[in-house]
Coordinates of C-alpha atoms in Angstrom, one line a residue:
X1 CA 63.9 -78.9 41.4
X2 CA 61.0 -79.4 39.0
X3 CA 60.8 -77.2 36.0
X4 CA 58.3 -74.5 36.2
X5 CA 55.2 -74.9 33.5
X6 CA 55.8 -72.4 30.6
X7 CA 52.5 -71.1 30.8
X8 CA 53.9 -69.6 34.5
X9 CA 57.4 -68.5 33.2
X10 CA 55.6 -66.5 30.4
X11 CA 52.9 -64.9 32.3
X12 CA 54.2 -63.7 36.0
X13 CA 50.6 -62.6 36.8
X14 CA 49.9 -66.1 37.4
X15 CA 52.2 -66.9 39.8
X16 CA 49.6 -66.5 42.6
X17 CA 47.5 -69.1 40.9
X18 CA 50.6 -71.7 40.4
X19 CA 49.1 -74.4 42.7
X20 CA 45.7 -74.4 40.8
X21 CA 47.4 -74.6 37.3
X22 CA 50.1 -76.8 38.0
X23 CA 47.4 -79.2 40.0
X24 CA 45.1 -79.3 37.2
X25 CA 48.1 -80.4 35.0
X26 CA 48.6 -83.2 37.7
X27 CA 44.9 -84.2 37.4
X28 CA 45.2 -84.6 33.7
X29 CA 48.4 -86.6 34.1
X30 CA 46.7 -88.8 36.4
X31 CA 43.3 -89.4 35.0
X32 CA 45.6 -90.2 31.5
X33 CA 47.5 -93.1 33.4
X34 CA 44.3 -94.3 34.8
X35 CA 42.3 -94.4 31.5
X36 CA 45.0 -95.9 29.6
X37 CA 46.9 -98.1 32.2
X38 CA 45.4 -101.4 30.1
X39 CA 46.4 -99.7 26.6
X40 CA 50.2 -99.0 26.7
X41 CA 49.4 -95.3 27.4
X42 CA 47.2 -95.1 24.4
X43 CA 44.5 -92.8 24.2
X44 CA 43.6 -94.0 20.7
X45 CA 43.2 -97.4 22.1
X46 CA 41.1 -96.3 24.9
X47 CA 38.6 -93.8 22.6
X48 CA 37.4 -97.3 21.0
X49 CA 34.0 -97.5 22.3
X50 CA 32.0 -97.3 19.0
X51 CA 33.9 -100.3 17.6
X52 CA 32.5 -102.2 20.8
X53 CA 29.4 -100.9 21.3
X54 CA 26.4 -100.6 18.7
X55 CA 25.5 -102.5 15.6
X56 CA 28.1 -104.2 13.8
X57 CA 28.6 -107.3 11.5
X58 CA 31.4 -109.5 12.6
X59 CA 32.8 -110.5 9.4
X60 CA 31.5 -114.0 10.1
X61 CA 28.2 -113.8 8.9
X62 CA 26.1 -112.5 12.0
X63 CA 25.2 -109.3 13.5
X64 CA 26.3 -108.4 16.9
X65 CA 24.9 -105.4 19.0
X66 CA 26.0 -104.2 22.2
X67 CA 24.7 -101.8 24.7
X68 CA 25.9 -99.9 28.1
X69 CA 22.9 -100.0 30.3
X70 CA 24.1 -101.1 33.7
X71 CA 20.1 -100.2 35.4
X72 CA 18.6 -102.3 32.9
X73 CA 16.9 -105.8 33.8
X74 CA 16.0 -106.5 30.4
X75 CA 16.6 -105.7 26.9
X76 CA 15.1 -106.3 23.8
X77 CA 16.3 -105.6 20.0
X78 CA 13.3 -104.5 18.3
X79 CA 12.2 -103.1 14.9
X80 CA 10.8 -103.5 11.5
X81 CA 12.0 -107.1 11.7
X82 CA 10.3 -108.1 14.7
X83 CA 6.9 -106.0 13.9
X84 CA 8.0 -103.8 16.8
X85 CA 7.3 -106.3 19.4
X86 CA 9.3 -108.0 22.3
X87 CA 10.9 -111.2 20.4
X88 CA 13.0 -113.5 22.3
X89 CA 15.2 -114.2 19.3
X90 CA 16.0 -110.6 19.6
X91 CA 16.6 -110.4 23.7
X92 CA 20.3 -109.2 24.9
X93 CA 21.9 -111.1 27.5
X94 CA 23.7 -109.3 30.1
X95 CA 27.4 -109.1 30.2
X96 CA 29.8 -107.6 32.8
X97 CA 30.3 -104.0 33.9
X98 CA 26.8 -103.1 32.7
X99 CA 27.0 -104.2 29.1
X100 CA 24.6 -105.8 27.1
X101 CA 25.0 -108.3 24.0
X102 CA 23.2 -109.7 21.2
X103 CA 24.1 -111.8 18.2
X104 CA 22.1 -112.4 15.4
X105 CA 22.0 -113.9 11.8
X106 CA 23.0 -112.1 8.8
X107 CA 19.4 -112.7 7.2
X108 CA 17.9 -111.4 10.1
X109 CA 18.5 -107.4 9.5
X110 CA 19.1 -105.7 6.2
X111 CA 20.1 -102.1 5.2
X112 CA 17.1 -99.9 5.6
X113 CA 15.5 -101.8 8.5
X114 CA 14.6 -99.7 11.2
X115 CA 14.9 -100.5 14.9
X116 CA 15.0 -99.5 18.7
X117 CA 15.8 -101.0 22.1
X118 CA 13.2 -101.4 24.5
X119 CA 14.5 -101.3 27.8
X120 CA 13.1 -102.8 31.1
X121 CA 14.0 -101.1 34.5
X122 CA 12.8 -101.9 38.2
X123 CA 9.5 -100.2 37.9
X124 CA 9.4 -99.2 34.3
X125 CA 10.4 -99.5 30.5
X126 CA 10.5 -97.5 27.5
X127 CA 11.7 -97.5 23.9
X128 CA 15.2 -96.1 23.5
X129 CA 17.7 -95.2 20.3
X130 CA 20.9 -96.7 20.7
X131 CA 23.6 -94.7 22.5
X132 CA 26.0 -95.5 19.6
X133 CA 23.6 -95.4 16.7
X134 CA 25.2 -94.5 13.6
X135 CA 22.1 -93.3 11.6
X136 CA 19.1 -92.2 13.0
X137 CA 15.9 -91.1 10.7
X138 CA 12.5 -89.6 11.2
X139 CA 9.3 -90.6 10.0
X140 CA 7.5 -87.9 7.7
X141 CA 4.2 -88.9 8.7
X142 CA 4.5 -89.5 12.6
X143 CA 7.7 -87.6 13.2
X144 CA 8.9 -90.3 15.0
X145 CA 12.6 -91.1 15.3
X146 CA 14.2 -94.4 14.8
X147 CA 17.6 -96.0 14.4
X148 CA 18.1 -97.4 10.7
X149 CA 20.5 -100.4 9.8
X150 CA 23.0 -98.6 7.3
X151 CA 24.7 -101.1 5.3
X152 CA 25.1 -100.3 1.6
X153 CA 26.0 -102.8 -0.9
X154 CA 28.7 -100.3 -2.1
X155 CA 29.8 -97.8 0.8
X156 CA 31.6 -95.0 0.1
X157 CA 35.1 -95.0 -0.8
X158 CA 37.5 -92.1 0.3
X159 CA 39.4 -90.9 -3.0
X160 CA 41.8 -88.6 -0.6
X161 CA 44.0 -90.4 1.7
X162 CA 46.4 -88.6 4.4
X163 CA 45.0 -85.0 3.8
X164 CA 47.6 -82.4 4.7
X165 CA 45.5 -79.0 4.9
X166 CA 47.6 -75.7 4.4
X167 CA 45.6 -73.9 6.8
X168 CA 48.3 -70.8 7.9
X169 CA 46.3 -68.4 8.4
X170 CA 43.3 -70.6 8.7
X171 CA 40.2 -69.0 6.6
X172 CA 37.1 -70.5 7.7
X173 CA 33.5 -70.6 6.1
X174 CA 31.3 -71.4 8.6
X175 CA 27.9 -72.7 7.4
X176 CA 24.7 -74.8 7.9
X177 CA 23.8 -77.6 5.7
X178 CA 20.3 -77.1 5.5
X179 CA 20.3 -73.6 5.4
X180 CA 23.0 -72.9 2.9
X181 CA 20.8 -73.2 -0.2
X182 CA 18.7 -70.4 -2.1
X183 CA 15.5 -72.7 -2.2
X184 CA 12.5 -73.4 -0.5
X185 CA 13.2 -76.3 1.8
X186 CA 16.0 -78.0 3.2
X187 CA 19.6 -77.9 1.6
X188 CA 21.4 -81.3 1.2
X189 CA 25.0 -82.7 1.7
X190 CA 24.7 -83.6 -2.0
X191 CA 23.7 -79.8 -3.0
X192 CA 26.2 -78.1 -0.7
X193 CA 28.9 -80.4 -2.3
X194 CA 27.8 -79.0 -6.1
X195 CA 26.5 -75.6 -5.5
X196 CA 28.2 -74.0 -2.4
X197 CA 31.7 -75.9 -2.3
X198 CA 32.9 -74.6 -5.3
X199 CA 32.1 -70.9 -4.4
X200 CA 33.8 -71.6 -1.2
X201 CA 36.9 -72.9 -3.3
X202 CA 37.0 -69.9 -5.7
X203 CA 36.6 -67.2 -2.5
X204 CA 40.2 -68.5 -1.1
X205 CA 38.9 -70.1 1.8
X206 CA 40.9 -73.0 3.4
X207 CA 38.6 -74.5 5.9
X208 CA 34.8 -74.9 6.4
X209 CA 33.1 -75.2 9.6
X210 CA 30.0 -77.2 9.4
X211 CA 26.9 -76.6 12.0
X212 CA 24.6 -79.2 12.9
X213 CA 25.7 -82.5 11.9
X214 CA 25.2 -84.6 14.9
X215 CA 21.6 -85.5 15.1
X216 CA 19.1 -83.4 17.0
X217 CA 15.2 -83.9 17.2
X218 CA 14.4 -79.9 17.0
X219 CA 15.6 -78.3 14.0
X220 CA 15.3 -75.0 15.1
X221 CA 17.8 -75.2 17.7
X222 CA 20.6 -75.4 15.0
X223 CA 22.0 -78.4 16.0
X224 CA 22.8 -77.4 19.6
X225 CA 20.7 -79.7 21.4
X226 CA 22.1 -83.0 20.3
X227 CA 20.3 -86.4 20.7
X228 CA 22.4 -89.0 18.8
X229 CA 25.9 -88.0 18.8
X230 CA 27.4 -90.9 16.6
X231 CA 24.6 -90.0 14.0
X232 CA 25.2 -87.6 11.2
X233 CA 21.8 -85.7 10.4
X234 CA 19.7 -87.7 8.1
X235 CA 17.7 -84.2 7.6
X236 CA 20.5 -83.5 5.0
X237 CA 21.2 -87.0 3.2
X238 CA 23.2 -90.2 3.8
X239 CA 26.5 -90.7 5.6
X240 CA 28.0 -91.7 2.1
X241 CA 27.0 -87.9 0.8
X242 CA 28.4 -86.4 3.7
X243 CA 31.9 -88.5 3.0
X244 CA 31.8 -87.3 -0.3
X245 CA 31.3 -83.8 0.7
X246 CA 34.4 -83.9 2.9
X247 CA 36.4 -86.0 0.4
X248 CA 35.4 -83.3 -2.4
X249 CA 36.7 -80.6 -0.2
X250 CA 39.8 -82.0 0.6
X251 CA 40.4 -82.6 -3.0
X252 CA 40.0 -78.9 -3.4
X253 CA 42.4 -78.6 -0.4
X254 CA 40.0 -77.6 2.0
X255 CA 39.8 -78.8 5.6
X256 CA 36.5 -79.6 7.0
X257 CA 35.9 -78.9 10.9
X258 CA 32.9 -80.2 12.7
X259 CA 30.9 -77.9 15.1
X260 CA 30.7 -80.6 18.1
X261 CA 28.7 -80.3 21.0
X262 CA 29.9 -81.8 24.2
X263 CA 28.9 -79.3 26.5
X264 CA 25.2 -80.2 26.9
X265 CA 22.8 -82.6 25.4
X266 CA 18.8 -82.7 24.7
X267 CA 16.6 -83.7 27.2
X268 CA 14.3 -85.8 25.0
X269 CA 13.8 -89.2 26.7
X270 CA 12.7 -91.3 23.7
X271 CA 15.5 -89.8 21.3
X272 CA 18.3 -88.9 23.9
X273 CA 20.3 -90.3 26.7
X274 CA 18.6 -88.4 29.7
X275 CA 16.7 -91.7 31.1
X276 CA 18.2 -94.1 28.9
X277 CA 18.1 -97.1 31.2
X278 CA 15.8 -95.9 33.7
X279 CA 18.4 -94.0 35.6
X280 CA 18.7 -90.3 35.1
X281 CA 22.6 -90.4 35.8
X282 CA 23.9 -92.6 33.6
X283 CA 25.6 -90.0 31.5
X284 CA 24.7 -87.0 33.1
X285 CA 24.6 -85.5 36.8
X286 CA 22.0 -86.9 39.1
X287 CA 21.6 -83.9 41.4
X288 CA 21.0 -80.3 41.2
X289 CA 23.5 -79.8 38.6
X290 CA 21.5 -82.1 35.9
X291 CA 19.9 -79.5 34.0
X292 CA 21.5 -76.5 32.8
X293 CA 19.9 -73.3 34.0
X294 CA 19.9 -71.5 30.5
X295 CA 19.8 -74.0 27.9
X296 CA 16.7 -76.8 29.1
X297 CA 19.2 -79.2 28.8
X298 CA 21.2 -82.0 30.1
X299 CA 25.0 -81.7 31.6
X300 CA 27.6 -84.4 31.2
X301 CA 29.2 -85.7 34.5
X302 CA 32.4 -85.3 33.2
X303 CA 34.0 -86.9 36.3
X304 CA 32.7 -90.8 35.3
X305 CA 35.2 -92.5 33.3
X306 CA 32.3 -94.1 31.3
X307 CA 31.0 -90.7 30.3
X308 CA 34.7 -90.0 29.3
X309 CA 34.9 -93.4 27.2
X310 CA 31.7 -91.9 25.6
X311 CA 32.7 -88.4 24.4
X312 CA 36.4 -89.2 23.8
X313 CA 35.5 -91.9 21.4
X314 CA 32.9 -89.5 19.8
X315 CA 35.8 -87.5 19.1
X316 CA 37.7 -90.2 17.7
X317 CA 34.5 -91.5 15.3
X318 CA 33.9 -88.2 13.7
X319 CA 38.0 -88.0 12.9
X320 CA 38.2 -91.8 11.6
X321 CA 34.7 -92.6 10.0
X322 CA 34.1 -89.1 8.2
X323 CA 37.5 -87.6 8.0
X324 CA 36.7 -84.6 9.8
X325 CA 39.9 -82.3 10.1
X326 CA 39.0 -81.3 13.6
X327 CA 36.6 -79.5 15.9
X328 CA 35.0 -76.4 16.9
X329 CA 34.0 -77.1 20.7
X330 CA 30.5 -75.5 21.5
X331 CA 29.7 -74.1 24.9
X332 CA 33.4 -74.4 26.7
X333 CA 32.7 -71.8 29.2
X334 CA 30.1 -73.3 30.1
X335 CA 31.6 -76.5 31.0
X336 CA 34.6 -74.9 32.5
X337 CA 32.6 -73.1 35.3
X338 CA 30.1 -74.7 38.0
X339 CA 27.9 -71.6 37.3
X340 CA 28.7 -72.1 33.7
X341 CA 30.0 -68.9 33.5
X342 CA 26.5 -67.1 34.0
X343 CA 26.5 -63.6 35.3
X344 CA 30.2 -63.5 35.8
X345 CA 32.1 -60.7 34.4
X346 CA 35.7 -62.1 34.8
X347 CA 37.5 -59.0 35.2
X348 CA 40.8 -60.5 36.7
X349 CA 42.9 -63.4 36.9
X350 CA 41.4 -64.5 40.4
X351 CA 37.9 -65.2 38.7
X352 CA 39.4 -68.2 36.9
X353 CA 40.7 -69.6 40.1
X354 CA 38.1 -69.1 42.8
X355 CA 36.9 -72.2 43.3
X356 CA 34.1 -72.1 40.7
X357 CA 35.8 -73.8 37.9
X358 CA 34.9 -77.4 37.1
X359 CA 38.0 -79.7 37.1
X360 CA 36.4 -82.7 35.9
X361 CA 35.6 -80.7 32.5
X362 CA 38.6 -79.1 31.9
X363 CA 40.4 -82.6 32.5
X364 CA 37.8 -83.8 29.6
X365 CA 38.9 -81.0 27.3
X366 CA 42.6 -81.6 27.8
X367 CA 42.0 -85.2 27.1
X368 CA 40.2 -84.6 24.4
X369 CA 42.5 -82.4 22.5
X370 CA 45.6 -85.0 23.2
X371 CA 43.3 -87.6 21.6
X372 CA 42.6 -85.7 18.4
X373 CA 46.0 -84.7 17.9
X374 CA 47.4 -88.2 18.7
X375 CA 44.6 -89.5 16.0
X376 CA 45.7 -86.6 13.8
X377 CA 48.4 -84.6 14.6
X378 CA 47.4 -81.8 11.7
X379 CA 43.8 -81.8 13.3
X380 CA 42.5 -78.5 14.2
X381 CA 40.7 -77.5 17.3
X382 CA 39.0 -74.3 18.3
X383 CA 37.2 -73.5 21.5
X384 CA 34.2 -71.2 21.7
X385 CA 34.9 -69.7 25.2
X386 CA 34.0 -66.1 26.1
X387 CA 35.6 -65.9 30.0
X388 CA 39.2 -65.6 28.5
X389 CA 40.5 -68.5 31.1
X390 CA 44.1 -68.5 30.5
X391 CA 45.9 -71.1 28.8
X392 CA 42.8 -72.6 27.0
X393 CA 44.7 -72.3 23.5
X394 CA 48.4 -73.4 25.0
X395 CA 50.1 -76.4 24.6
X396 CA 49.4 -79.0 27.2
X397 CA 53.2 -79.3 28.1
X398 CA 53.3 -76.1 28.7
X399 CA 50.3 -75.9 31.0
X400 CA 47.5 -75.4 29.0
X401 CA 44.3 -77.2 27.7
X402 CA 45.9 -78.1 24.3
X403 CA 43.5 -76.1 22.0
X404 CA 44.7 -74.8 18.7
X405 CA 42.7 -71.6 18.7
X406 CA 40.3 -69.9 20.6
X407 CA 37.3 -67.6 19.4
X408 CA 37.9 -63.9 19.8
X409 CA 34.2 -63.6 21.1
X410 CA 34.9 -60.2 21.9
X411 CA 35.2 -58.7 18.7
X412 CA 31.9 -59.1 17.1
X413 CA 30.4 -57.7 20.5
X414 CA 32.8 -54.6 20.0
X415 CA 31.9 -53.8 16.6
X416 CA 28.1 -54.1 17.5
X417 CA 28.8 -51.6 20.3
X418 CA 30.5 -49.3 17.9
X419 CA 27.8 -49.4 15.6
X420 CA 24.9 -48.8 17.9
X421 CA 26.5 -46.3 20.2
X422 CA 29.0 -44.2 18.6
X423 CA 29.2 -41.6 15.9
X424 CA 31.4 -42.1 12.8
X425 CA 33.8 -39.7 14.2
X426 CA 34.3 -41.6 17.6
X427 CA 35.6 -44.6 15.9
X428 CA 39.1 -44.0 17.0
X429 CA 41.9 -46.2 15.4
X430 CA 43.7 -46.7 19.0
X431 CA 40.7 -48.3 20.1
X432 CA 39.9 -50.5 17.2
X433 CA 43.7 -51.6 17.0
X434 CA 43.5 -52.4 21.0
X435 CA 40.3 -54.7 20.6
X436 CA 41.4 -56.5 18.0
X437 CA 44.9 -57.3 19.0
X438 CA 44.1 -57.7 22.8
X439 CA 45.2 -61.3 23.3
X440 CA 47.5 -63.4 25.0
X441 CA 50.8 -63.9 23.2
X442 CA 51.0 -67.4 23.7
X443 CA 47.6 -68.5 22.0
X444 CA 46.0 -68.2 19.0
X445 CA 42.9 -66.7 17.8
X446 CA 40.0 -67.0 15.4
X447 CA 39.2 -63.3 14.5
X448 CA 35.4 -62.7 13.3
X449 CA 33.1 -59.8 12.9
X450 CA 30.1 -62.3 13.0
X451 CA 29.2 -65.9 13.3
X452 CA 26.1 -67.9 13.4
X453 CA 25.5 -66.1 16.7
X454 CA 25.1 -62.8 15.2
X455 CA 23.2 -63.9 11.8
X456 CA 20.5 -66.1 12.9
X457 CA 17.4 -65.7 14.2
X458 CA 17.1 -62.9 17.3
X459 CA 19.8 -60.9 16.1
X460 CA 20.8 -58.5 13.1
X461 CA 24.0 -58.7 10.7
X462 CA 26.5 -56.0 10.7
X463 CA 25.2 -54.7 7.2
X464 CA 21.6 -54.7 8.5
X465 CA 22.3 -52.7 11.5
X466 CA 24.2 -50.3 9.2
X467 CA 21.7 -50.0 6.5
X468 CA 18.5 -51.4 7.8
X469 CA 15.5 -51.1 5.9
X470 CA 17.2 -48.7 3.2
X471 CA 18.7 -52.3 2.0
X472 CA 15.3 -53.5 0.6
X473 CA 14.7 -50.3 -1.5
X474 CA 18.3 -48.7 -2.1
X475 CA 20.7 -51.2 -3.3
X476 CA 20.6 -50.3 -7.1
X477 CA 23.9 -49.6 -8.5
X478 CA 22.8 -46.1 -9.7
X479 CA 20.8 -45.6 -6.5
X480 CA 22.9 -43.0 -4.7
X481 CA 21.6 -43.4 -1.1
X482 CA 24.2 -42.0 1.4
X483 CA 23.0 -44.8 4.3
X484 CA 23.5 -47.7 1.7
X485 CA 27.0 -45.9 0.5
X486 CA 28.3 -45.5 3.9
X487 CA 27.0 -48.7 5.2
X488 CA 28.7 -50.7 2.5
X489 CA 32.0 -48.5 2.9
X490 CA 31.7 -49.7 6.8
X491 CA 30.9 -53.1 6.1
X492 CA 34.0 -53.5 3.9
X493 CA 36.5 -51.6 6.3
X494 CA 35.3 -53.8 9.3
X495 CA 36.0 -57.1 7.5
X496 CA 39.3 -55.6 6.0
X497 CA 40.6 -54.4 9.4
X498 CA 39.7 -57.4 11.1
X499 CA 41.1 -59.9 9.0
X500 CA 44.4 -58.0 8.8
X501 CA 44.8 -58.0 12.4
X502 CA 44.5 -62.0 12.8
X503 CA 47.0 -63.8 14.8
X504 CA 45.9 -67.5 13.8
X505 CA 42.8 -67.4 11.6
X506 CA 39.7 -65.5 10.2
X507 CA 36.0 -66.8 10.3
X508 CA 33.0 -65.9 8.3
X509 CA 29.4 -67.2 8.7
X510 CA 27.8 -68.0 5.2
X511 CA 26.6 -64.7 3.6
X512 CA 28.5 -62.7 5.6
X513 CA 31.2 -61.9 2.9
X514 CA 28.6 -59.6 1.2
X515 CA 26.1 -58.9 3.7
X516 CA 22.8 -60.0 4.2
X517 CA 19.5 -58.7 5.7
X518 CA 18.3 -59.4 9.3
X519 CA 18.9 -63.1 9.7
X520 CA 19.4 -66.5 8.1
X521 CA 16.2 -68.3 8.8
X522 CA 14.9 -71.7 8.2
X523 CA 11.5 -73.3 6.9
X524 CA 9.4 -73.5 9.7
X525 CA 5.4 -73.1 10.8
X526 CA 4.8 -69.2 10.9
X527 CA 7.8 -68.1 8.7
X528 CA 6.1 -68.2 5.0
X529 CA 6.7 -64.5 4.6
X530 CA 10.1 -64.6 5.8
X531 CA 12.9 -63.5 3.4
X532 CA 16.8 -64.2 2.8
X533 CA 18.6 -62.3 0.6
X534 CA 21.5 -64.1 -1.5
X535 CA 23.8 -63.0 -3.9
X536 CA 25.3 -64.4 -7.1
X537 CA 28.1 -62.6 -9.4
X538 CA 27.1 -59.4 -7.6
X539 CA 23.6 -59.5 -8.3
X540 CA 21.1 -59.4 -5.4
X541 CA 17.8 -60.8 -5.0
X542 CA 15.1 -61.7 -2.3
X543 CA 14.3 -65.3 -1.9
X544 CA 11.3 -66.5 0.4
X545 CA 11.8 -69.5 2.2

């Protein structure tokens, strides 16, 4: 008799859904065998697309470029080296399985050259950025994005090898590189390395979670409308500067986790993948599921092996090329359900197994976790998931999806509700304890009071909910304002009790460790009068951004 999965042994309430849970487990086993049949069973060997596709020096004095574009009829590599014109010397030739390839002399391109693809298809053509471009830059005047040849004479050499983070418990400082500086304009990788990293070390965090690393055309999306999945955002500096930042974090014993977006992609066609080779379903669904109903973005078709190849290789790329220590997967709830989890309460186990779940996405996320931990057994994976899908952060062999942690997304909502709706005398310890410890015994969670979801534009931070406008006028040490004193006391208490009750880790968004006003914002048209508050050695001041 086959042994029952541990997730079913540990939770008898899941027994009515054993067929679905075991069936999903076998779906992963079958897909794993299918994808790795020619690689000795290794996902690492399968997830190697970025070493084949894109622009590479072949080590023999030539450039080699490859692209996957099965619907294309003709492709040219164009750029500053062709005067942005089609040139037969830079025409790609069609290979098997929808792949295209071109070989070019070493002197044909150099570091800093800009390039794109000019793709032709039946009935049309268009300029596109290569799907595997590792460097994408924006012209300051025209605002047009182009791929850039990135081949510095002296590329960054990592100083720390085989980094082993001490992350029990995991204490995360969540940050956005561009908004982490107390200056007008965008912060950079280098400024974060020299100015912010030392403060994170001093505050005893052991992990940094970085937002907005993958290139995105609209800065105001905070990095969640990705166009170029293999390119580190050039807004903040060069790839080598990002590597230097991560290397220095490792020197200080700090793990660096990337906020990875595989739940959807930007709709832009010139910068993104939406209409790449003239087809609409190369990477995304071609039917009514193509567009996300709430995010104005495109949804990946996780049922296609070519999409799995692209996304799994992307996970491996960031681990190996940049030495990230893992990922916080964005929008997992949206991936797991055909309706993206919208408008559903998830009040009982039946809601997770009612036929609305997207098995293809579940298989992808499980494979991603298997791959990530095969590449780096010490890697950290965190799921941003609000429905409470059982097994999300359980081991695959136990019947789960393999995440190390899930975000405890109900905790910040609970604190907001308490602040907005309850009098101080109605803050019952039993209620607080229940909310902060209400989790599955077999899954680790990341507890937090507020993350970027609460602190960015459109919401209020906890400190501002507690103190409101009094923050601007009564923060002096000798100013005995009751609203301020109550707010600061509750602010400390909320963080203390949340941190004290963790079972896996704790997260703070930048600035929330001491409290800042309404939100963190970024330089953009219309916010010249916006303010942001910063602290240094206990002193407070307001800075225009």
